[in-house]
mmCIF file of N, CA and C in Angstrom:
data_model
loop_
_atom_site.group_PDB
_atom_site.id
_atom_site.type_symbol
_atom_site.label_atom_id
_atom_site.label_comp_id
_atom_site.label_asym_id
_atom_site.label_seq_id
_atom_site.Cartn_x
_atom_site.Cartn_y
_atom_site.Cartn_z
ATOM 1 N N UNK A 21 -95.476 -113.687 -30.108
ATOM 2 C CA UNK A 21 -95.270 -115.047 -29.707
ATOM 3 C C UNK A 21 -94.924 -115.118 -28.230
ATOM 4 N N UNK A 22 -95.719 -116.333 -27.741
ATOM 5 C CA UNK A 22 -95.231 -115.964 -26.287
ATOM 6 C C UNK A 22 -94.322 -117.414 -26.341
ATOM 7 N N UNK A 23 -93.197 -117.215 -25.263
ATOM 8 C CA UNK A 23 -92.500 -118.392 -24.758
ATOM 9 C C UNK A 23 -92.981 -119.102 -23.637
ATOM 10 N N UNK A 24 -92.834 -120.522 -24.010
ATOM 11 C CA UNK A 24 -93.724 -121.566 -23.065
ATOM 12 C C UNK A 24 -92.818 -122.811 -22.988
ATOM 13 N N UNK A 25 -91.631 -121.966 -22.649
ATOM 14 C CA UNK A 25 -90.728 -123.219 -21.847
ATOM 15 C C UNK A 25 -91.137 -123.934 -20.663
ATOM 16 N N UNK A 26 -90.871 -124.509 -20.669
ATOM 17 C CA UNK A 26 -91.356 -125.648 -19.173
ATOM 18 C C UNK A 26 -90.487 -125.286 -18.209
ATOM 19 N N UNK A 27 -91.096 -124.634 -17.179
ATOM 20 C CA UNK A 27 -90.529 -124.329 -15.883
ATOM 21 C C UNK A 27 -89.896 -125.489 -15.015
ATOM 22 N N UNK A 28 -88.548 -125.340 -14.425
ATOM 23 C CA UNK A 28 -88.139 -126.294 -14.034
ATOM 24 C C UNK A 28 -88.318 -126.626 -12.527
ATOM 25 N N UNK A 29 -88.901 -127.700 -12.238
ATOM 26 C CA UNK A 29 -89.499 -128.077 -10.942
ATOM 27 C C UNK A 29 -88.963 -127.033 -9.587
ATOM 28 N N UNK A 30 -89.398 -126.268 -8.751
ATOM 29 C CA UNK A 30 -88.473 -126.462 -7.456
ATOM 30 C C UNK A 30 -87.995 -127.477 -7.105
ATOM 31 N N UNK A 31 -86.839 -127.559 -6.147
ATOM 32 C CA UNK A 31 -86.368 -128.803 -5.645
ATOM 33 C C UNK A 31 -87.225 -128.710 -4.035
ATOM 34 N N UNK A 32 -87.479 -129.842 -3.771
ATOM 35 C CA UNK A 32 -88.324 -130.159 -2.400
ATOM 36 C C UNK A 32 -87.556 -129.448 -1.160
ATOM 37 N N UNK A 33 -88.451 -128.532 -0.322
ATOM 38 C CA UNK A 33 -87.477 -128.315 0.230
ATOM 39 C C UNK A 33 -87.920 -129.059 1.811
ATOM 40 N N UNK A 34 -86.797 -129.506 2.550
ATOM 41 C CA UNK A 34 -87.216 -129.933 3.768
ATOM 42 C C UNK A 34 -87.164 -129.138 4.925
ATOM 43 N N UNK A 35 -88.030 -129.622 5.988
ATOM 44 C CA UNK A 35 -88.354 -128.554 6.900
ATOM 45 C C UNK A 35 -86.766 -128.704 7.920
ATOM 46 N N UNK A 36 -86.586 -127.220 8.328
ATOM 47 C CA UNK A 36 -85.786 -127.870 9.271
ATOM 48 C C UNK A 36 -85.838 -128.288 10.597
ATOM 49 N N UNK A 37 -85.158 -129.369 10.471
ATOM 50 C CA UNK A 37 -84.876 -130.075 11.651
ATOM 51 C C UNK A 37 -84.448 -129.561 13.039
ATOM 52 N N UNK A 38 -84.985 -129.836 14.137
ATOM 53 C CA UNK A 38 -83.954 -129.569 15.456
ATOM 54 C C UNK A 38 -83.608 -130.745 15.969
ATOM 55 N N UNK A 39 -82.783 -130.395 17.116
ATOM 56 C CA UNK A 39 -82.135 -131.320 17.647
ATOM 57 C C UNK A 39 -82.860 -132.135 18.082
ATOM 58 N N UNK A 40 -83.815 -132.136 18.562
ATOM 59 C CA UNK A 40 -84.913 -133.380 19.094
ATOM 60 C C UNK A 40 -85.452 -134.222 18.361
ATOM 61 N N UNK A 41 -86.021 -133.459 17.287
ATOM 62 C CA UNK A 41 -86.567 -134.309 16.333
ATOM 63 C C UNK A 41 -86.734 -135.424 15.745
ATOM 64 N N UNK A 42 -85.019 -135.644 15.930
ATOM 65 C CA UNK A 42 -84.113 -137.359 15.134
ATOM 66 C C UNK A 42 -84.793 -137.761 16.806
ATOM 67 N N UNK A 43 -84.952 -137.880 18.195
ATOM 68 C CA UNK A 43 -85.481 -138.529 18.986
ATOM 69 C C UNK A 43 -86.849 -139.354 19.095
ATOM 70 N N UNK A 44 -86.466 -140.552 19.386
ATOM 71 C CA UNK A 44 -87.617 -141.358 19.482
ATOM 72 C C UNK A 44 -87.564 -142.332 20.599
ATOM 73 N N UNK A 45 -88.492 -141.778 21.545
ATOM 74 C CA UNK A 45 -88.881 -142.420 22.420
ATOM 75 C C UNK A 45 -89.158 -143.979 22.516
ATOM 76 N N UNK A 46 -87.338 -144.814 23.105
ATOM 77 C CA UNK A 46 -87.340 -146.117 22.753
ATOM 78 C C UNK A 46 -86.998 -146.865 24.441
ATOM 79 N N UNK A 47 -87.223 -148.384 24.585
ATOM 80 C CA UNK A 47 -86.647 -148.995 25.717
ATOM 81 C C UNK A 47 -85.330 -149.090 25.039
ATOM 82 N N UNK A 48 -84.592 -149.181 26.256
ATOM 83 C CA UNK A 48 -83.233 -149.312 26.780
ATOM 84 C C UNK A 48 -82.453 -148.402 26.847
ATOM 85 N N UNK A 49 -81.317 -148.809 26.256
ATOM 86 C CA UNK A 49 -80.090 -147.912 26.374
ATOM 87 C C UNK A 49 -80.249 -146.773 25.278
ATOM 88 N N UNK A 50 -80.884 -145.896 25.128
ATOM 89 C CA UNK A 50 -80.760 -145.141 24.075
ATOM 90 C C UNK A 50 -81.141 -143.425 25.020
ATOM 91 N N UNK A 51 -80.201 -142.168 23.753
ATOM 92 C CA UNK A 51 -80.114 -140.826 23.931
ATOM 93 C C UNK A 51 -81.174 -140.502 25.054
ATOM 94 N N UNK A 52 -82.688 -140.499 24.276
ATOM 95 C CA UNK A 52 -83.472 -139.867 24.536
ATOM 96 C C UNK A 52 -84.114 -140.860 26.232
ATOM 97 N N UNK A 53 -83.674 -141.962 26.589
ATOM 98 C CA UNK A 53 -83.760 -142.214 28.047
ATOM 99 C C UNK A 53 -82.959 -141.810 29.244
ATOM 100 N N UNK A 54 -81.738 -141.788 28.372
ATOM 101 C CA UNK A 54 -80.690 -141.023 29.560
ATOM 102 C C UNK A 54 -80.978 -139.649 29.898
ATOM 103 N N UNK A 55 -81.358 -138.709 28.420
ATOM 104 C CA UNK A 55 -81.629 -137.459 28.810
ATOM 105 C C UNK A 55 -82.858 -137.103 29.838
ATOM 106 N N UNK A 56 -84.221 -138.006 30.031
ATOM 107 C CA UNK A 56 -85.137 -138.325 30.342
ATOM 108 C C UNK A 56 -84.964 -138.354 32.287
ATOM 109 N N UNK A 57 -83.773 -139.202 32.104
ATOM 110 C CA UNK A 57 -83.322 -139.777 33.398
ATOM 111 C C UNK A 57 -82.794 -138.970 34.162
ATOM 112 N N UNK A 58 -82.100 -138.360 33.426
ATOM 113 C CA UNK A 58 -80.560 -137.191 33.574
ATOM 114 C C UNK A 58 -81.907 -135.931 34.726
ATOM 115 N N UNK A 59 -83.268 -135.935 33.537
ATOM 116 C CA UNK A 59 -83.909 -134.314 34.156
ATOM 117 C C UNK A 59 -84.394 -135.313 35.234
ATOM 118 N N UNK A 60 -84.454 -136.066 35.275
ATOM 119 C CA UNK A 60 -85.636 -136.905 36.459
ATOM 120 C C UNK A 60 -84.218 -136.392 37.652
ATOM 121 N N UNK A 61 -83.334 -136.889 37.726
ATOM 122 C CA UNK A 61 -82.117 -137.209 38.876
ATOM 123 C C UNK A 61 -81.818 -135.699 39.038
ATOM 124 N N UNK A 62 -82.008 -134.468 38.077
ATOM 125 C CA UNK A 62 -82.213 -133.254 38.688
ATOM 126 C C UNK A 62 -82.966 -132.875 39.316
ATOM 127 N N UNK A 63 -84.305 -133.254 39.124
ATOM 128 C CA UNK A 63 -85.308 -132.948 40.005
ATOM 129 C C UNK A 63 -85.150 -133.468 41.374
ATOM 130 N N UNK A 64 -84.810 -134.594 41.859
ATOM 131 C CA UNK A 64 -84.897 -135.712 42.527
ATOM 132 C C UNK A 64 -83.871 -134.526 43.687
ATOM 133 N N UNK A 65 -82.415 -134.728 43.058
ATOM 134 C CA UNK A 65 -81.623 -133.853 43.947
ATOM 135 C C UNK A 65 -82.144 -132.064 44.127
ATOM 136 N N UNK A 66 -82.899 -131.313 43.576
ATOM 137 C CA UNK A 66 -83.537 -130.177 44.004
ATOM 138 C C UNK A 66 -84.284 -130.258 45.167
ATOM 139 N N UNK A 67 -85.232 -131.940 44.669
ATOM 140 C CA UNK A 67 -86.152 -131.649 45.473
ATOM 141 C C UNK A 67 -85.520 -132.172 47.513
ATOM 142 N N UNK A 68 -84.333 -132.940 47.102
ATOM 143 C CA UNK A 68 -83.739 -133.335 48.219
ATOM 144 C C UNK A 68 -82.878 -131.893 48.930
ATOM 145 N N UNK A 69 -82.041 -131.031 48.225
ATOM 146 C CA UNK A 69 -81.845 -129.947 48.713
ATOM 147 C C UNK A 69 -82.962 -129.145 49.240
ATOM 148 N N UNK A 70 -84.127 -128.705 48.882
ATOM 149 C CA UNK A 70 -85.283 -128.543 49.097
ATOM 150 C C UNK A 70 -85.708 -128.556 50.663
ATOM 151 N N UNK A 71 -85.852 -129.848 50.731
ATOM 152 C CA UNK A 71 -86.013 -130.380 51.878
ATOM 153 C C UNK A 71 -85.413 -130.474 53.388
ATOM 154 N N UNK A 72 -83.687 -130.005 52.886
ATOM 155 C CA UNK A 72 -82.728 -129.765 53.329
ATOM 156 C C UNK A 72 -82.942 -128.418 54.233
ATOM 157 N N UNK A 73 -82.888 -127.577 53.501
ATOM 158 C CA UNK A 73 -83.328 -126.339 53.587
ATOM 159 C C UNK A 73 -84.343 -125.486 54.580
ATOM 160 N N UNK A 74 -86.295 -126.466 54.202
ATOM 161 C CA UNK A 74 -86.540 -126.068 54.869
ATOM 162 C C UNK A 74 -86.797 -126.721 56.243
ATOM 163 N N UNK A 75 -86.199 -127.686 56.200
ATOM 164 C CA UNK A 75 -86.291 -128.778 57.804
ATOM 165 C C UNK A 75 -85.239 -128.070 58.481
ATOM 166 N N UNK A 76 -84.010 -127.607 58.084
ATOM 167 C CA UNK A 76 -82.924 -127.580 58.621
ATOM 168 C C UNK A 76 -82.227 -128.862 59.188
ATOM 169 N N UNK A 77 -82.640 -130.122 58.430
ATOM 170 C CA UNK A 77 -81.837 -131.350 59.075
ATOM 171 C C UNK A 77 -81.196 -131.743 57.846
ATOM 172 N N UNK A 78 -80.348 -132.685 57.889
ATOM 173 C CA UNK A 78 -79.921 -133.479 56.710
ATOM 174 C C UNK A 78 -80.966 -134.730 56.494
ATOM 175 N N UNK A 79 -80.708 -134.817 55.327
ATOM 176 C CA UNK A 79 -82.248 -135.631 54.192
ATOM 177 C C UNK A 79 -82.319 -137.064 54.806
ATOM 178 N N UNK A 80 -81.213 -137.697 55.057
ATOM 179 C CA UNK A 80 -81.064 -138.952 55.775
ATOM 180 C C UNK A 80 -81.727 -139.162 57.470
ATOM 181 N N UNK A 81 -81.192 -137.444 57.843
ATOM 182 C CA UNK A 81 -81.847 -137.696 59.416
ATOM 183 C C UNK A 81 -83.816 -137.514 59.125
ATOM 184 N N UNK A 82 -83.755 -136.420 58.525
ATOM 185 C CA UNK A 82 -85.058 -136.188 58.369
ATOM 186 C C UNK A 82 -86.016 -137.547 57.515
ATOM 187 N N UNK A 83 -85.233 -138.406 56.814
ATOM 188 C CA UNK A 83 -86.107 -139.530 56.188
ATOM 189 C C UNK A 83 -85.896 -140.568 57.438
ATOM 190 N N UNK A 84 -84.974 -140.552 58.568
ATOM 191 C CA UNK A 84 -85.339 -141.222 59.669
ATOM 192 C C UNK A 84 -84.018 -142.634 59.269
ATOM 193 N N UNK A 85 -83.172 -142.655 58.359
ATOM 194 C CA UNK A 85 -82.298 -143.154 58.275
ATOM 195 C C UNK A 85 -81.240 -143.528 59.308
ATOM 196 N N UNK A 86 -81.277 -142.201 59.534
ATOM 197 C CA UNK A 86 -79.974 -142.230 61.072
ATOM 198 C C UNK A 86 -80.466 -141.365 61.810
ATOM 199 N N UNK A 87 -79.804 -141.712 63.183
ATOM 200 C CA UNK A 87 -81.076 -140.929 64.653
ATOM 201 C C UNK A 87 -79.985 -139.957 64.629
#
C-alpha cells in the first residue's frame, strides 16, 4: 500500500527585499528626492573643488564674481 497523503503547500516565499526597493520615484518632499539631490550637491561641490585646484583661483574669482 502506498501512502497518498496530501502534501502540505509550501508557504510563498518572498524575494528579498533591499533597501531601495520600498523607493519610488515621486514629486516633492519625499526619501528618494533628497537622496537624489543630496548625490547631485556632491557632485556639484567636487566638481567646484575641482576647479579650484586646477585654476589655482578661488571658484568665485575664477566664475568672475569678484575681481
Amino acid at each position: 500500500m502506498t501512502d497518498s497523503a496530501p502534501a502540505t503547500p509550501a508557504a510563498p516565499t518572498t524575494p528579498a527585499t533591499s533597501a531601495t526597493t520600498q523607493d519610488v520615484p515621486a514629486f516633492g518632499w519625499s526619501a528618494y528626492a533628497e537622496r537624489v539631490n543630496g548625490r547631485f550637491a556632491m557632485v556639484g561641490f567636487a566638481a567646484i573643488l575641482l576647479v579650484e585646484a586646477l585654476s589655482g583661483q578661488t571658484f568665485l574669482k575664477w566664475a568672475g564674481f569678484v575681481s
